[in-house]
């Protein structure tokens, strides 16, 4: 069996390990970062029995639809969406496939199995893994295949639930993070030891998270997703608190200082900057007249420059370093 994975992030890499161990032929098709462009007009997936769409969709799902339209497919293919999507995405995919004259459950099978938990190829799954399908036949085909990938596969009959589960999970974590940011700001203003307070609160079994305004990942994106389709004063407040926390960080930096920002994205395939908190912080610092340099282990200096960021300059002595949600005074020579 040939399996094509579109977007081999950490979850996709571990998934590939498990499938290879099961004797399957796994091919990774990397999607180019520049508007999905690639050297070839179409993706050569015509002999793939399973195609896993795992690339980040960013602020919308147009990129996912564009990629899907460029796939060469065989009848009976299993399409598995393994990333966070907006509600209604799978139904729109059904409509796109209908334009080819294909019917879900007969000509193709579509399942949604958001791998929001990282799969460990040695120790098995960290938590149960949900899966849902457009039709009962789609779900049955998906369960048959993903039984090779997950030891705790949990079927969900309503695919709309599977669409919003990872969004709700990440938005819930984001709200906790925003709460912690507000408390930490209070501690800073009143000379209260934040690490000690956090430790004392968590003694009772609570989870007051560490604060991190830094690298863009699923949390700010999915919080924006949720506020988009389920507007709420609570969600808006969490987003506003996150913005204020970065504003307060900026106040610690003097106008015109040289700032090194370490860490922009969460992995080597996520270049979505619309809801990226670090990118927003960089813009705020630049607005203050600061000279900002960006370093990221996932992005080369050339790519950073193409994105409009200034790569690190070894000849510059930095006044301030921003890393993992904190501002540090640069070390002295």
Short mmCIF file of C-alpha atoms in Angstrom, two decimals:
data_model
loop_
_atom_site.label_atom_id
_atom_site.label_comp_id
_atom_site.label_asym_id
_atom_site.label_seq_id
_atom_site.Cartn_x
_atom_site.Cartn_y
_atom_site.Cartn_z
CA UNK A 1 0.00 0.00 0.00
CA UNK A 2 1.29 3.46 -0.92
CA UNK A 3 0.60 6.31 1.48
CA UNK A 4 1.26 9.98 0.68
CA UNK A 5 1.62 12.48 3.52
CA UNK A 6 1.24 16.16 2.64
CA UNK A 7 3.24 18.12 5.21
CA UNK A 8 5.59 16.02 7.34
CA UNK A 9 5.65 17.80 10.69
CA UNK A 10 6.43 16.06 13.98
CA UNK A 11 3.11 14.20 14.02
CA UNK A 12 3.47 13.30 10.36
CA UNK A 13 7.02 12.07 10.88
CA UNK A 14 6.02 9.79 13.73
CA UNK A 15 3.02 8.64 11.72
CA UNK A 16 5.34 7.77 8.82
CA UNK A 17 7.54 5.74 11.18
CA UNK A 18 4.59 3.68 12.36
CA UNK A 19 3.24 3.07 8.86
CA UNK A 20 6.66 2.08 7.56
CA UNK A 21 6.98 -0.35 10.42
CA UNK A 22 3.68 -1.86 9.27
CA UNK A 23 5.24 -2.52 5.86
CA UNK A 24 3.62 0.35 3.97
CA UNK A 25 5.36 2.54 1.41
CA UNK A 26 5.22 6.10 2.70
CA UNK A 27 5.98 9.17 0.59
CA UNK A 28 6.21 12.71 1.91
CA UNK A 29 5.11 15.47 -0.45
CA UNK A 30 6.33 18.77 0.96
CA UNK A 31 4.13 21.72 0.10
CA UNK A 32 6.11 24.80 -0.90
CA UNK A 33 5.69 27.75 1.46
CA UNK A 34 5.19 30.29 -1.32
CA UNK A 35 1.45 30.17 -1.98
CA UNK A 36 1.55 26.40 -2.34
CA UNK A 37 3.65 26.63 -5.51
CA UNK A 38 5.66 23.67 -6.64
CA UNK A 39 7.83 22.80 -9.60
CA UNK A 40 5.13 20.47 -10.96
CA UNK A 41 1.61 21.64 -11.74
CA UNK A 42 -0.01 18.62 -10.06
CA UNK A 43 0.91 16.39 -7.14
CA UNK A 44 1.71 12.89 -8.38
CA UNK A 45 -0.51 10.90 -6.03
CA UNK A 46 -2.37 8.88 -8.64
CA UNK A 47 -1.28 5.49 -7.28
CA UNK A 48 -1.67 6.39 -3.59
CA UNK A 49 -4.39 4.48 -1.79
CA UNK A 50 -4.22 6.82 1.20
CA UNK A 51 -3.44 10.56 1.22
CA UNK A 52 -2.98 12.28 4.57
CA UNK A 53 -3.38 16.07 4.47
CA UNK A 54 -1.36 17.25 7.45
CA UNK A 55 -0.05 20.67 6.45
CA UNK A 56 -1.06 23.67 8.58
CA UNK A 57 -3.99 25.60 7.15
CA UNK A 58 -3.14 28.91 8.83
CA UNK A 59 -5.78 31.61 9.04
CA UNK A 60 -8.09 29.87 6.57
CA UNK A 61 -8.68 26.71 4.58
CA UNK A 62 -8.23 28.00 1.02
CA UNK A 63 -4.72 26.55 0.95
CA UNK A 64 -6.12 23.12 1.86
CA UNK A 65 -8.71 23.33 -0.93
CA UNK A 66 -6.11 24.48 -3.46
CA UNK A 67 -3.86 21.56 -2.56
CA UNK A 68 -6.76 19.12 -2.82
CA UNK A 69 -7.67 20.39 -6.28
CA UNK A 70 -4.13 19.67 -7.48
CA UNK A 71 -4.06 16.04 -6.35
CA UNK A 72 -4.13 13.25 -8.92
CA UNK A 73 -6.50 10.72 -7.34
CA UNK A 74 -7.58 7.16 -7.99
CA UNK A 75 -11.10 5.93 -7.30
CA UNK A 76 -11.49 4.49 -3.82
CA UNK A 77 -8.77 6.70 -2.31
CA UNK A 78 -8.87 7.45 1.41
CA UNK A 79 -8.40 11.17 2.09
CA UNK A 80 -7.49 11.90 5.70
CA UNK A 81 -7.42 15.47 7.00
CA UNK A 82 -5.07 15.48 9.99
CA UNK A 83 -4.94 19.16 10.93
CA UNK A 84 -7.16 21.74 12.63
CA UNK A 85 -9.84 23.08 10.29
CA UNK A 86 -12.78 25.44 10.49
CA UNK A 87 -16.28 23.96 10.96
CA UNK A 88 -17.79 23.08 7.59
CA UNK A 89 -14.45 22.27 5.95
CA UNK A 90 -15.17 18.59 5.36
CA UNK A 91 -18.58 19.39 3.89
CA UNK A 92 -16.92 21.81 1.47
CA UNK A 93 -14.45 19.08 0.49
CA UNK A 94 -17.46 16.87 -0.29
CA UNK A 95 -18.71 19.61 -2.64
CA UNK A 96 -15.30 19.95 -4.29
CA UNK A 97 -15.17 16.22 -4.94
CA UNK A 98 -18.74 16.31 -6.26
CA UNK A 99 -17.48 18.69 -8.95
CA UNK A 100 -15.35 15.77 -10.14
CA UNK A 101 -18.46 13.62 -10.16
CA UNK A 102 -17.23 11.67 -7.12
CA UNK A 103 -19.53 10.62 -4.28
CA UNK A 104 -18.29 10.22 -0.70
CA UNK A 105 -18.33 6.62 0.50
CA UNK A 106 -18.47 5.29 -3.05
CA UNK A 107 -15.74 6.91 -5.18
CA UNK A 108 -13.62 8.22 -2.31
CA UNK A 109 -13.54 8.14 1.47
CA UNK A 110 -12.93 11.23 3.62
CA UNK A 111 -12.06 11.12 7.30
CA UNK A 112 -10.97 13.75 9.79
CA UNK A 113 -8.47 12.65 12.41
CA UNK A 114 -6.72 15.69 13.87
CA UNK A 115 -3.45 14.41 15.33
CA UNK A 116 -3.28 17.06 18.03
CA UNK A 117 -1.54 14.53 20.29
CA UNK A 118 2.01 13.70 19.26
CA UNK A 119 2.35 10.02 18.39
CA UNK A 120 5.33 8.26 19.91
CA UNK A 121 6.41 5.49 17.52
CA UNK A 122 8.02 3.53 20.35
CA UNK A 123 5.66 3.98 23.29
CA UNK A 124 2.35 4.22 21.45
CA UNK A 125 -0.17 7.04 21.68
CA UNK A 126 -0.15 9.58 24.48
CA UNK A 127 -3.96 9.78 24.49
CA UNK A 128 -7.03 8.46 22.64
CA UNK A 129 -7.21 9.61 19.02
CA UNK A 130 -10.56 10.66 17.56
CA UNK A 131 -11.64 9.91 14.01
CA UNK A 132 -14.78 10.74 12.06
CA UNK A 133 -15.99 10.36 8.49
CA UNK A 134 -18.30 12.05 6.00
CA UNK A 135 -20.33 8.84 5.74
CA UNK A 136 -20.48 5.58 7.72
CA UNK A 137 -18.54 3.93 4.88
CA UNK A 138 -15.86 6.64 5.09
CA UNK A 139 -15.54 6.15 8.83
CA UNK A 140 -15.28 2.37 8.48
CA UNK A 141 -12.49 2.71 5.90
CA UNK A 142 -10.69 5.26 8.04
CA UNK A 143 -10.88 3.08 11.15
CA UNK A 144 -9.51 0.13 9.20
CA UNK A 145 -6.47 2.13 8.07
CA UNK A 146 -5.73 4.17 11.20
CA UNK A 147 -5.89 1.08 13.39
CA UNK A 148 -2.28 0.69 12.17
CA UNK A 149 -1.42 4.13 13.56
CA UNK A 150 -3.25 4.48 16.85
CA UNK A 151 -3.68 2.08 19.74
CA UNK A 152 -6.65 4.05 21.11
CA UNK A 153 -8.77 5.05 18.13
CA UNK A 154 -12.12 6.61 19.13
CA UNK A 155 -14.81 6.93 16.41
CA UNK A 156 -17.04 10.03 16.40
CA UNK A 157 -20.24 9.72 14.37
CA UNK A 158 -20.74 13.49 13.86
CA UNK A 159 -17.81 14.88 11.86
CA UNK A 160 -18.67 18.41 13.01
CA UNK A 161 -17.57 17.42 16.51
CA UNK A 162 -14.24 16.15 15.20
CA UNK A 163 -13.76 19.48 13.40
CA UNK A 164 -14.02 21.57 16.56
CA UNK A 165 -12.39 19.29 19.17
CA UNK A 166 -8.76 20.44 18.61
CA UNK A 167 -9.91 24.06 18.31
CA UNK A 168 -11.71 23.86 21.66
CA UNK A 169 -8.73 22.15 23.30
CA UNK A 170 -6.24 24.78 22.14
CA UNK A 171 -8.56 27.71 22.84
CA UNK A 172 -9.09 26.41 26.37
CA UNK A 173 -5.32 26.31 26.88
CA UNK A 174 -5.06 29.82 25.42
CA UNK A 175 -7.59 31.15 27.94
CA UNK A 176 -5.56 29.61 30.78
CA UNK A 177 -2.44 31.21 29.34
CA UNK A 178 -4.09 34.63 29.11
CA UNK A 179 -5.24 34.30 32.72
CA UNK A 180 -1.68 33.54 33.79
CA UNK A 181 -0.40 36.53 31.80
CA UNK A 182 -2.75 38.86 33.68
CA UNK A 183 -1.70 37.47 37.06
CA UNK A 184 1.98 37.71 36.16
CA UNK A 185 1.55 41.35 35.14
CA UNK A 186 -0.05 42.01 38.53
CA UNK A 187 2.91 40.33 40.23
CA UNK A 188 5.37 42.45 38.26
CA UNK A 189 3.58 45.69 39.17
CA UNK A 190 3.46 44.80 42.88
CA UNK A 191 6.91 43.19 43.32
CA UNK A 192 5.41 39.73 43.97
CA UNK A 193 7.48 36.66 43.13
CA UNK A 194 5.58 35.11 40.20
CA UNK A 195 7.37 31.71 40.19
CA UNK A 196 6.66 31.24 43.91
CA UNK A 197 3.02 32.26 43.51
CA UNK A 198 2.58 29.86 40.60
CA UNK A 199 4.20 27.05 42.58
CA UNK A 200 1.94 27.70 45.60
CA UNK A 201 -1.24 27.76 43.50
CA UNK A 202 -0.33 24.51 41.76
CA UNK A 203 0.27 22.76 45.10
CA UNK A 204 -3.50 22.32 45.40
CA UNK A 205 -3.68 20.45 42.10
CA UNK A 206 -4.54 23.47 39.97
CA UNK A 207 -2.81 24.18 36.68
CA UNK A 208 -1.54 27.73 36.48
CA UNK A 209 0.62 27.54 33.34
CA UNK A 210 3.94 29.18 32.70
CA UNK A 211 3.60 32.34 30.66
CA UNK A 212 4.83 32.41 27.08
CA UNK A 213 4.00 35.12 24.57
CA UNK A 214 6.32 33.48 22.14
CA UNK A 215 6.48 31.35 19.10
CA UNK A 216 3.44 31.03 16.93
CA UNK A 217 1.69 27.68 17.17
CA UNK A 218 -1.83 26.27 17.26
CA UNK A 219 -3.01 28.20 20.34
CA UNK A 220 -3.40 31.75 18.97
CA UNK A 221 -4.58 30.42 15.61
CA UNK A 222 -7.30 28.22 17.09
CA UNK A 223 -8.37 30.90 19.57
CA UNK A 224 -8.94 33.19 16.59
CA UNK A 225 -10.76 30.34 14.81
CA UNK A 226 -13.13 29.91 17.78
CA UNK A 227 -13.81 33.62 18.15
CA UNK A 228 -14.54 33.70 14.42
CA UNK A 229 -17.35 31.12 14.42
CA UNK A 230 -18.43 31.41 18.08
CA UNK A 231 -18.02 35.07 19.12
CA UNK A 232 -17.89 35.56 22.88
CA UNK A 233 -16.85 38.35 25.30
CA UNK A 234 -14.81 35.73 27.18
CA UNK A 235 -12.84 34.73 24.08
CA UNK A 236 -12.41 38.38 23.06
CA UNK A 237 -11.13 39.15 26.55
CA UNK A 238 -8.54 36.38 26.37
CA UNK A 239 -7.29 37.68 23.03
CA UNK A 240 -7.19 41.24 24.41
CA UNK A 241 -5.26 40.10 27.50
CA UNK A 242 -2.69 38.42 25.26
CA UNK A 243 -2.27 41.62 23.25
CA UNK A 244 -1.87 43.67 26.44
CA UNK A 245 0.79 41.29 27.77
CA UNK A 246 2.91 41.84 24.67
CA UNK A 247 2.34 45.58 24.96
CA UNK A 248 3.67 45.47 28.52
CA UNK A 249 6.71 43.53 27.33
CA UNK A 250 7.39 46.23 24.77
CA UNK A 251 7.32 48.89 27.48
CA UNK A 252 10.41 47.28 29.00
CA UNK A 253 12.38 48.06 25.84
CA UNK A 254 13.70 51.55 25.18
CA UNK A 255 13.12 53.25 21.86
CA UNK A 256 15.87 52.64 19.35
CA UNK A 257 17.44 49.65 21.11
CA UNK A 258 18.83 46.66 19.23
CA UNK A 259 16.66 43.62 19.98
CA UNK A 260 17.31 39.97 19.15
CA UNK A 261 14.16 37.84 18.93
CA UNK A 262 14.80 34.09 19.23
CA UNK A 263 12.01 31.81 18.02
CA UNK A 264 9.35 32.78 15.48
CA UNK A 265 7.50 29.58 14.54
CA UNK A 266 6.74 26.29 16.25
CA UNK A 267 8.01 23.95 13.52
CA UNK A 268 9.65 23.92 10.12
CA UNK A 269 6.42 23.95 8.09
CA UNK A 270 4.31 26.51 9.95
CA UNK A 271 4.89 29.95 8.47
CA UNK A 272 1.44 31.31 9.27
CA UNK A 273 2.12 34.78 10.69
CA UNK A 274 -1.38 36.27 10.84
CA UNK A 275 -2.00 35.11 14.42
CA UNK A 276 1.66 34.66 15.36
CA UNK A 277 2.26 36.44 18.70
CA UNK A 278 6.00 36.83 18.15
CA UNK A 279 5.47 38.42 14.73
CA UNK A 280 3.05 40.85 16.36
CA UNK A 281 5.59 41.67 19.06
CA UNK A 282 8.23 42.33 16.40
CA UNK A 283 5.90 44.80 14.68
CA UNK A 284 5.30 46.59 17.98
CA UNK A 285 9.03 46.85 18.67
CA UNK A 286 9.70 48.16 15.18
CA UNK A 287 6.94 50.73 15.64
CA UNK A 288 8.87 51.98 18.69
CA UNK A 289 11.90 52.51 16.49
CA UNK A 290 13.78 49.45 17.72
CA UNK A 291 16.17 47.59 15.44
CA UNK A 292 14.85 44.01 15.54
CA UNK A 293 16.80 40.93 14.43
CA UNK A 294 15.14 37.51 14.22
CA UNK A 295 16.67 34.08 14.73
CA UNK A 296 14.80 30.80 14.33
CA UNK A 297 16.08 27.23 14.18
CA UNK A 298 13.41 26.31 11.62
CA UNK A 299 13.94 29.21 9.19
CA UNK A 300 17.14 30.09 7.34
CA UNK A 301 18.44 33.69 7.32
CA UNK A 302 17.56 33.89 3.64
CA UNK A 303 13.96 32.85 4.29
CA UNK A 304 13.71 35.29 7.19
CA UNK A 305 14.84 38.09 4.91
CA UNK A 306 12.27 37.02 2.29
CA UNK A 307 9.57 37.25 4.98
CA UNK A 308 10.63 40.80 5.78
CA UNK A 309 12.66 40.09 8.94
CA UNK A 310 16.24 41.11 9.64
CA UNK A 311 18.43 38.03 10.30
CA UNK A 312 21.00 38.14 13.15
CA UNK A 313 24.02 40.34 12.55
CA UNK A 314 27.21 39.18 14.34
CA UNK A 315 28.57 42.72 14.22
CA UNK A 316 25.64 44.13 16.21
CA UNK A 317 25.70 44.26 20.00
CA UNK A 318 22.15 43.56 21.18
CA UNK A 319 20.67 45.55 24.04
CA UNK A 320 17.77 43.19 24.69
CA UNK A 321 16.97 39.55 23.91
CA UNK A 322 13.44 38.23 23.60
CA UNK A 323 12.99 34.49 24.07
CA UNK A 324 10.06 32.27 25.09
CA UNK A 325 7.78 35.07 26.15
CA UNK A 326 10.35 36.97 28.20
CA UNK A 327 12.53 40.04 27.70
CA UNK A 328 16.12 39.76 28.91
CA UNK A 329 18.86 42.34 29.12
CA UNK A 330 21.66 41.23 26.82
CA UNK A 331 24.79 39.83 28.43
CA UNK A 332 27.83 41.99 28.89
CA UNK A 333 31.13 41.16 27.14
#
